[in-house]
Short mmCIF file of C-alpha atoms and ligand atoms in Angstrom, two decimals:
data_model
loop_
_atom_site.label_atom_id
_atom_site.label_comp_id
_atom_site.label_asym_id
_atom_site.label_seq_id
_atom_site.Cartn_x
_atom_site.Cartn_y
_atom_site.Cartn_z
CA MET A 1 -85.22 -44.84 65.94
CA LEU A 2 -88.84 -43.61 65.86
CA ARG A 3 -89.68 -45.84 62.86
CA GLU A 4 -88.43 -48.88 64.77
CA CYS A 5 -90.36 -47.89 67.89
CA PHE A 6 -93.61 -47.24 65.91
CA LYS A 7 -93.38 -50.76 64.38
CA LYS A 8 -92.89 -52.31 67.75
CA ILE A 9 -95.79 -50.51 69.41
CA PHE A 10 -98.32 -50.36 66.58
CA ASN A 11 -97.28 -53.31 64.49
CA LYS A 12 -97.14 -51.34 61.20
CA GLU A 13 -94.99 -48.82 59.36
CA PRO A 14 -95.39 -45.11 60.17
CA ALA A 15 -96.24 -42.96 57.08
CA VAL A 16 -94.60 -39.72 58.04
CA ILE A 17 -92.29 -38.30 60.72
CA TYR A 18 -92.86 -34.71 61.74
CA PHE A 19 -90.68 -32.30 63.76
CA SER A 20 -91.60 -29.23 65.72
CA PRO A 21 -88.86 -27.11 67.34
CA GLY A 22 -88.45 -25.60 70.79
CA ARG A 23 -87.59 -21.89 71.15
CA ILE A 24 -85.34 -19.49 72.97
CA ASN A 25 -86.10 -15.83 73.47
CA LEU A 26 -83.07 -13.57 72.91
CA ILE A 27 -84.71 -10.63 74.71
CA GLY A 28 -88.22 -9.14 75.39
CA GLU A 29 -89.27 -11.21 78.39
CA HIS A 30 -92.73 -11.24 79.95
CA ILE A 31 -93.90 -8.52 77.61
CA ASP A 32 -95.74 -10.51 74.87
CA TYR A 33 -98.89 -10.24 77.02
CA ASN A 34 -98.20 -6.57 77.61
CA GLY A 35 -98.29 -5.56 73.94
CA GLY A 36 -94.47 -5.45 73.67
CA LEU A 37 -91.74 -6.51 71.29
CA VAL A 38 -90.17 -9.95 71.62
CA PHE A 39 -87.14 -11.37 69.86
CA PRO A 40 -87.28 -15.20 69.86
CA CYS A 41 -86.02 -17.94 67.50
CA SER A 42 -86.75 -21.58 67.05
CA ILE A 43 -84.02 -24.08 67.86
CA THR A 44 -83.01 -27.42 66.40
CA ILE A 45 -84.06 -29.42 69.47
CA GLY A 46 -87.79 -30.08 69.72
CA THR A 47 -90.48 -32.77 69.38
CA TYR A 48 -90.86 -35.56 66.83
CA ALA A 49 -93.86 -37.63 65.88
CA ALA A 50 -94.00 -40.76 63.73
CA THR A 51 -97.55 -40.93 62.45
CA ALA A 52 -99.93 -43.09 60.37
CA LYS A 53 -103.56 -42.22 59.62
CA ARG A 54 -106.32 -44.63 60.74
CA ASP A 55 -109.66 -45.53 59.19
CA ASP A 56 -111.67 -44.75 62.32
CA LYS A 57 -111.97 -41.76 64.66
CA ILE A 58 -109.44 -43.05 67.20
CA VAL A 59 -106.18 -41.29 68.03
CA ARG A 60 -103.58 -43.53 69.78
CA CYS A 61 -100.53 -41.76 71.29
CA TYR A 62 -97.35 -43.17 72.77
CA SER A 63 -94.51 -41.08 74.17
CA LYS A 64 -90.88 -42.30 74.23
CA ASN A 65 -90.41 -39.76 77.07
CA PHE A 66 -93.16 -41.21 79.22
CA GLU A 67 -93.09 -44.93 78.31
CA GLU A 68 -94.61 -45.85 81.65
CA LEU A 69 -97.87 -44.29 80.53
CA GLY A 70 -98.19 -46.68 77.67
CA VAL A 71 -100.56 -46.00 74.76
CA ILE A 72 -103.15 -43.30 75.50
CA GLU A 73 -106.21 -43.45 73.30
CA PHE A 74 -109.03 -40.96 72.65
CA SER A 75 -111.79 -40.52 70.11
CA LEU A 76 -112.37 -37.49 67.91
CA ASP A 77 -115.94 -37.65 69.14
CA ASN A 78 -114.92 -37.06 72.75
CA LEU A 79 -112.47 -34.26 73.07
CA GLY A 80 -113.12 -32.81 76.53
CA TYR A 81 -110.11 -32.14 78.78
CA ASP A 82 -109.35 -35.11 80.99
CA LYS A 83 -106.50 -35.05 83.44
CA LYS A 84 -105.98 -38.79 83.10
CA ASP A 85 -105.10 -38.32 79.42
CA ASN A 86 -101.97 -36.54 80.57
CA TRP A 87 -99.78 -35.07 77.80
CA THR A 88 -102.24 -36.14 75.12
CA ASN A 89 -104.51 -33.29 76.28
CA TYR A 90 -102.37 -31.11 73.99
CA ALA A 91 -103.44 -33.27 71.03
CA LYS A 92 -107.07 -33.31 72.17
CA GLY A 93 -107.15 -29.52 72.49
CA VAL A 94 -105.71 -29.06 69.01
CA ALA A 95 -108.20 -31.60 67.57
CA LYS A 96 -111.12 -29.94 69.39
CA PHE A 97 -110.51 -26.44 68.03
CA LEU A 98 -109.53 -27.64 64.54
CA ILE A 99 -112.66 -29.78 64.09
CA GLU A 100 -114.80 -26.74 64.97
CA LYS A 101 -113.41 -25.05 61.91
CA TYR A 102 -112.59 -28.02 59.67
CA PRO A 103 -115.38 -30.71 60.06
CA GLN A 104 -113.72 -32.72 57.28
CA ILE A 105 -111.32 -34.07 59.99
CA ASP A 106 -113.04 -37.44 60.33
CA LYS A 107 -110.13 -39.88 60.88
CA GLY A 108 -107.70 -40.43 63.71
CA PHE A 109 -104.11 -41.57 63.68
CA ASP A 110 -101.48 -43.59 65.56
CA THR A 111 -98.43 -41.65 66.73
CA ILE A 112 -95.23 -42.08 68.62
CA VAL A 113 -93.85 -38.86 70.07
CA TYR A 114 -90.36 -38.18 71.27
CA GLY A 115 -88.97 -34.82 72.54
CA ASN A 116 -85.34 -33.90 73.07
CA ILE A 117 -86.09 -30.63 74.80
CA PRO A 118 -84.97 -31.12 78.40
CA ASN A 119 -88.10 -31.51 80.47
CA GLY A 120 -89.38 -28.40 82.34
CA SER A 121 -86.49 -26.41 80.85
CA GLY A 122 -88.55 -23.43 79.74
CA LEU A 123 -87.63 -23.98 76.07
CA SER A 124 -91.32 -24.34 75.28
CA SER A 125 -91.96 -28.08 75.03
CA SER A 126 -95.69 -27.45 75.35
CA ALA A 127 -95.85 -25.01 72.38
CA SER A 128 -93.67 -27.39 70.47
CA LEU A 129 -96.18 -30.17 71.12
CA GLU A 130 -99.11 -27.96 70.17
CA LEU A 131 -97.53 -26.95 66.87
CA LEU A 132 -96.50 -30.62 66.26
CA PHE A 133 -100.18 -31.78 66.44
CA ILE A 134 -101.37 -28.79 64.36
CA GLN A 135 -98.79 -29.79 61.74
CA ILE A 136 -99.97 -33.44 61.79
CA PHE A 137 -103.63 -32.48 61.23
CA LYS A 138 -102.70 -29.86 58.63
CA ASP A 139 -100.72 -32.39 56.63
CA LEU A 140 -103.12 -35.39 57.01
CA PHE A 141 -106.14 -33.39 55.99
CA ASP A 142 -104.53 -30.85 53.72
CA LEU A 143 -105.85 -27.92 55.78
CA PRO A 144 -105.24 -24.33 54.49
CA ILE A 145 -103.80 -23.07 57.80
CA THR A 146 -101.25 -20.31 57.65
CA GLU A 147 -98.27 -20.19 59.98
CA VAL A 148 -99.73 -17.22 61.87
CA GLU A 149 -103.10 -18.99 62.20
CA ALA A 150 -101.28 -22.07 63.50
CA ALA A 151 -99.54 -19.93 66.16
CA LEU A 152 -102.81 -18.39 67.23
CA LEU A 153 -104.47 -21.78 67.43
CA GLY A 154 -101.65 -23.16 69.55
CA LYS A 155 -102.00 -20.25 71.93
CA ARG A 156 -105.74 -20.82 72.13
CA VAL A 157 -105.13 -24.43 73.15
CA GLU A 158 -102.69 -23.28 75.84
CA ASN A 159 -105.06 -20.59 77.16
CA GLU A 160 -108.53 -22.10 76.82
CA TYR A 161 -107.87 -25.86 76.97
CA ILE A 162 -104.71 -26.34 79.11
CA GLY A 163 -105.47 -23.25 81.23
CA VAL A 164 -102.15 -21.34 81.12
CA ASN A 165 -102.68 -17.69 80.33
CA SER A 166 -99.55 -17.38 78.17
CA GLY A 167 -98.93 -14.85 75.42
CA ILE A 168 -98.32 -15.46 71.68
CA MET A 169 -94.51 -15.53 71.71
CA ASP A 170 -93.72 -19.27 71.99
CA GLN A 171 -96.22 -20.50 69.42
CA PHE A 172 -95.27 -17.69 67.00
CA ALA A 173 -91.56 -18.35 67.34
CA ILE A 174 -92.04 -22.04 66.71
CA SER A 175 -94.59 -21.83 63.93
CA LEU A 176 -92.67 -19.17 61.97
CA GLY A 177 -89.14 -20.38 62.88
CA LYS A 178 -86.43 -20.06 60.20
CA LYS A 179 -82.88 -21.29 60.13
CA ASP A 180 -80.36 -18.69 61.49
CA GLN A 181 -83.06 -16.00 61.83
CA ALA A 182 -84.60 -14.44 64.94
CA ILE A 183 -88.07 -12.95 64.74
CA LEU A 184 -88.72 -9.45 65.95
CA LEU A 185 -92.43 -9.62 66.78
CA ASP A 186 -94.73 -6.82 67.81
CA CYS A 187 -97.16 -8.71 69.99
CA ASN A 188 -99.74 -5.95 69.80
CA THR A 189 -100.12 -5.96 65.98
CA LEU A 190 -98.40 -9.32 65.12
CA ASP A 191 -96.26 -7.39 62.66
CA PHE A 192 -92.94 -9.19 62.48
CA GLU A 193 -89.51 -9.02 60.83
CA TYR A 194 -86.82 -11.69 60.43
CA ILE A 195 -83.39 -10.56 61.57
CA PRO A 196 -80.38 -12.75 60.64
CA VAL A 197 -78.44 -14.08 63.65
CA CYS A 198 -74.96 -13.94 62.19
CA MET A 199 -72.34 -14.29 64.95
CA PRO A 200 -69.22 -15.84 63.44
CA ASP A 201 -66.93 -15.47 66.50
CA THR A 202 -69.46 -16.20 69.22
CA LYS A 203 -72.21 -18.68 70.10
CA ILE A 204 -75.39 -18.67 72.11
CA VAL A 205 -74.84 -21.10 75.01
CA ILE A 206 -78.06 -22.35 76.65
CA MET A 207 -77.55 -22.99 80.42
CA ASN A 208 -80.16 -25.22 82.02
CA THR A 209 -80.62 -24.78 85.80
CA ASN A 210 -82.20 -28.27 85.90
CA LYS A 211 -84.67 -26.73 88.26
CA ARG A 212 -88.16 -27.60 87.01
CA ARG A 213 -90.58 -24.76 86.75
CA GLU A 214 -92.90 -26.11 89.48
CA LEU A 215 -95.59 -23.75 90.43
CA ALA A 216 -94.40 -21.53 87.60
CA ASP A 217 -97.73 -21.54 85.88
CA SER A 218 -99.64 -20.16 88.85
CA LYS A 219 -96.92 -17.46 89.44
CA TYR A 220 -97.08 -16.72 85.70
CA ASN A 221 -100.79 -16.00 85.90
CA GLU A 222 -100.14 -13.91 89.02
CA ARG A 223 -97.63 -11.66 87.17
CA ARG A 224 -100.11 -11.21 84.35
CA ALA A 225 -102.79 -10.18 86.84
CA GLU A 226 -100.40 -7.64 88.43
CA CYS A 227 -99.73 -6.15 84.99
CA ASP A 228 -103.43 -5.99 84.21
CA SER A 229 -104.24 -4.14 87.41
CA ALA A 230 -101.32 -1.75 86.95
CA LEU A 231 -102.60 -0.96 83.44
CA ALA A 232 -106.20 -0.48 84.64
CA LYS A 233 -105.07 1.98 87.29
CA LEU A 234 -102.78 3.91 84.90
CA GLN A 235 -105.62 4.12 82.36
CA SER A 236 -107.51 6.43 84.78
CA LYS A 237 -104.87 9.07 83.94
CA ILE A 238 -103.19 7.96 80.71
CA ILE A 239 -104.60 6.93 77.33
CA ALA A 240 -103.09 3.52 76.56
CA THR A 241 -104.25 0.07 75.63
CA THR A 242 -101.12 -1.86 76.72
CA LEU A 243 -98.41 -1.36 79.36
CA CYS A 244 -95.64 -1.30 76.83
CA GLU A 245 -96.95 1.72 74.98
CA ILE A 246 -96.77 3.89 78.13
CA ALA A 247 -93.73 6.21 78.31
CA LEU A 248 -91.40 5.72 81.30
CA GLU A 249 -91.92 9.42 82.31
CA ASP A 250 -95.68 8.86 82.41
CA LEU A 251 -95.29 5.86 84.65
CA GLU A 252 -93.00 7.79 86.97
CA ALA A 253 -95.43 10.70 87.09
CA ASN A 254 -98.30 8.38 88.05
CA LYS A 255 -96.43 6.09 90.39
CA ASP A 256 -98.70 6.98 93.33
CA LEU A 257 -101.59 5.22 91.64
CA LEU A 258 -99.87 1.85 91.94
CA THR A 259 -98.80 -0.57 94.64
CA ASP A 260 -95.06 -1.09 94.89
CA ASN A 261 -95.28 -4.45 93.05
CA GLU A 262 -97.51 -3.08 90.29
CA TYR A 263 -95.10 -0.19 89.79
CA LYS A 264 -92.14 -2.56 89.50
CA ARG A 265 -93.93 -4.92 87.09
CA ALA A 266 -94.91 -1.98 84.88
CA ARG A 267 -91.38 -0.59 85.00
CA HIS A 268 -89.99 -3.92 83.83
CA ALA A 269 -92.49 -4.13 80.94
CA ILE A 270 -91.75 -0.61 79.75
CA THR A 271 -87.93 -0.81 80.03
CA GLU A 272 -87.79 -4.32 78.54
CA ASN A 273 -89.66 -3.12 75.51
CA ILE A 274 -87.08 -0.32 75.02
CA ARG A 275 -84.21 -2.88 75.46
CA THR A 276 -85.76 -5.19 72.84
CA LYS A 277 -86.02 -2.35 70.31
CA SER A 278 -82.36 -1.41 70.95
CA SER A 279 -81.31 -5.06 70.75
CA ALA A 280 -82.84 -5.43 67.23
CA GLU A 281 -80.91 -2.29 66.20
CA ALA A 282 -77.73 -3.59 67.72
CA PHE A 283 -78.19 -6.86 65.83
CA LYS A 284 -78.68 -5.01 62.56
CA ASP A 285 -75.52 -3.00 63.21
CA ASN A 286 -73.56 -6.17 64.21
CA ASP A 287 -72.97 -4.53 67.55
CA LEU A 288 -72.88 -7.58 69.83
CA ILE A 289 -71.17 -5.71 72.63
CA LYS A 290 -74.20 -3.47 72.95
CA PHE A 291 -76.57 -6.44 72.63
CA GLY A 292 -74.65 -8.20 75.46
CA LYS A 293 -75.10 -5.24 77.75
CA LEU A 294 -78.80 -5.20 77.03
CA LEU A 295 -79.01 -8.88 77.95
CA ASN A 296 -77.38 -8.10 81.31
CA SER A 297 -79.76 -5.28 82.10
CA SER A 298 -82.75 -7.41 81.04
CA HIS A 299 -81.73 -10.02 83.60
CA GLN A 300 -81.31 -7.41 86.31
CA SER A 301 -84.80 -6.08 85.64
CA LEU A 302 -86.34 -9.60 85.65
CA LYS A 303 -84.59 -10.21 88.96
CA ASP A 304 -85.38 -6.93 90.77
CA ASP A 305 -88.55 -5.62 89.14
CA TYR A 306 -90.34 -8.62 87.78
CA GLU A 307 -89.03 -11.06 90.39
CA VAL A 308 -89.12 -14.15 88.27
CA THR A 309 -85.51 -15.43 88.58
CA GLY A 310 -84.63 -17.19 91.78
CA ILE A 311 -81.33 -18.44 93.23
CA GLU A 312 -80.66 -21.07 90.50
CA LEU A 313 -81.08 -18.68 87.51
CA ASP A 314 -79.26 -15.89 89.31
CA THR A 315 -76.33 -18.09 90.21
CA LEU A 316 -75.94 -19.31 86.58
CA VAL A 317 -76.37 -15.89 84.96
CA GLU A 318 -74.20 -13.98 87.42
CA ALA A 319 -71.40 -16.62 87.13
CA ALA A 320 -71.70 -16.44 83.35
CA GLN A 321 -71.51 -12.66 83.31
CA ARG A 322 -68.19 -12.78 85.14
CA GLN A 323 -66.38 -15.13 82.74
CA GLU A 324 -63.86 -14.10 80.16
CA GLY A 325 -65.19 -13.92 76.58
CA VAL A 326 -68.82 -13.40 77.69
CA LEU A 327 -70.70 -10.53 76.08
CA GLY A 328 -73.88 -10.92 78.15
CA ALA A 329 -76.23 -13.35 79.80
CA ARG A 330 -79.83 -13.50 81.01
CA MET A 331 -82.64 -15.94 81.84
CA THR A 332 -84.93 -16.89 78.94
CA GLY A 333 -88.62 -17.88 78.99
CA ALA A 334 -90.96 -17.64 81.96
CA GLY A 335 -88.30 -17.95 84.64
CA PHE A 336 -88.52 -19.40 88.17
CA GLY A 337 -86.11 -22.09 86.92
CA GLY A 338 -85.60 -23.38 83.40
CA CYS A 339 -82.92 -21.98 81.17
CA SER A 340 -80.71 -18.97 80.63
CA LEU A 341 -78.56 -17.84 77.74
CA ALA A 342 -75.03 -16.41 77.38
CA ILE A 343 -73.29 -15.02 74.36
CA VAL A 344 -69.77 -16.48 74.58
CA LYS A 345 -66.71 -16.11 72.29
CA ASN A 346 -65.90 -19.37 70.55
CA ASP A 347 -62.44 -19.60 72.06
CA ASN A 348 -63.74 -19.33 75.61
CA ILE A 349 -66.65 -21.77 75.49
CA GLU A 350 -64.91 -24.76 76.94
CA ASP A 351 -63.49 -22.84 79.83
CA PHE A 352 -66.78 -21.07 80.33
CA ILE A 353 -68.75 -24.32 80.72
CA GLU A 354 -66.21 -25.73 83.16
CA LYS A 355 -66.07 -22.66 85.34
CA VAL A 356 -69.80 -21.79 85.36
CA GLY A 357 -70.65 -25.46 85.82
CA LYS A 358 -68.36 -25.76 88.86
CA GLU A 359 -69.63 -22.53 90.51
CA TYR A 360 -73.24 -23.72 90.02
CA LEU A 361 -72.59 -27.18 91.42
CA ASP A 362 -70.76 -25.75 94.39
CA LYS A 363 -73.50 -23.33 95.27
CA ILE A 364 -76.63 -25.19 94.28
CA GLY A 365 -75.67 -28.74 94.89
CA TYR A 366 -76.53 -30.29 91.53
CA GLU A 367 -75.28 -29.85 88.01
CA ALA A 368 -76.36 -27.38 85.37
CA GLY A 369 -76.71 -28.43 81.65
CA PHE A 370 -75.02 -26.66 78.78
CA TYR A 371 -75.98 -26.78 75.11
CA ILE A 372 -74.94 -24.70 72.11
CA ALA A 373 -78.05 -23.19 70.56
CA GLU A 374 -78.58 -23.80 66.87
CA ILE A 375 -81.36 -21.82 65.24
CA GLY A 376 -83.49 -24.01 63.05
CA GLU A 377 -86.68 -24.27 60.97
CA GLY A 378 -90.34 -24.26 62.09
CA PRO A 379 -92.51 -27.41 61.92
CA THR A 380 -91.53 -29.74 59.10
CA LYS A 381 -91.34 -33.36 57.94
CA VAL A 382 -88.17 -35.34 58.57
CA LYS A 383 -86.84 -38.81 57.67
CA ASP A 384 -86.05 -40.20 61.17
CA ILE A 385 -83.87 -39.42 64.14
CA ALA A 386 -80.68 -41.21 64.89
CA GLU A 387 -80.80 -41.61 68.67
C1 GLA B 401 -93.77 -18.19 78.64
C2 GLA B 401 -95.01 -17.88 77.86
C3 GLA B 401 -94.71 -16.75 76.84
C4 GLA B 401 -94.03 -15.57 77.44
C5 GLA B 401 -92.78 -16.02 78.29
C6 GLA B 401 -92.15 -14.92 79.05
O1 GLA B 401 -92.81 -18.85 77.79
O2 GLA B 401 -95.55 -18.95 77.24
O3 GLA B 401 -95.96 -16.33 76.26
O4 GLA B 401 -94.87 -14.75 78.24
O5 GLA B 401 -93.16 -17.04 79.22
O6 GLA B 401 -91.65 -13.98 78.19
#
């Protein structure tokens, strides 16, 4: 499908088609920027790009998802952020930072991009796009970029070029994704470990609220600021460089230093880190019942202490938790909308989707989306896509 589209738009054959996945986070939410542990994996839905190198310094981009925008063009000699360049700012940001390090990048390319991550769903379409463009440059110019370097570069684009103060989790999960493996990542040291996701009798069901994460980015930066000020105040009494390394007893003993909100944000960060550690152990012990309970308490903490859920996510997750055959459920990603996850026994999935779907529609007034998560590889080359 992308080959055909490329021929139609650019009047030539594409040379290569690249794929970059989206991600889900099993547990460890809103703690990557607090020096905590996260437990994400890349999924088989993501972003594709059919690409052919050019002989000049022009990059021409067309998105199957935003056809009304037509072909957006920029030059490698002019890589400043420009709102009117819309989604191609992700490509410009990648190009800008890569050229600083690899001046041999002296040619542009034509590309058609298509993503099958539902829009605004919190499955990290932006990190997927960043890693897609890093993969294109890496491959076209044979750049010696490691997967960890690619993740750090993607994060830099998000933070310094796009202006969202996100942590490392999404780019790391995508860049280092491996089929059927989750990544236990220490965001303080970047030490990581692959842990097999082997769940023969159950599946991970992704539930999309279909509520876009509007305003999420400003709220996201607000939560980060609250965590930073909580840490700064606690540091007057406790030796610590991140919130997640503070013991819960120490937080309780110094509660008076903090505003109510700062205290709650810090309590979420500290307890979520403990839950993530326990979840990785539960996974290694094949104890999905324990893991399910940890998912439920993670959601509760994100709802009450971190306050990033909202009626749509709470309705979906609480309906899911009540169904037969469900081991646990929680929101995933930044929150305020987007997606949640449930671990559901295979035999109950059909019933689960029907009942949770109905409850959501009755209460919220529009439909939720349901997908079975498949854990796939990081950025790679592919032949084409069928759709
Ligand atoms: C977004 C950010 C990540 C992480 C999550 C919350 O996805 O991009 O860095 O902070 O939110 O866990």
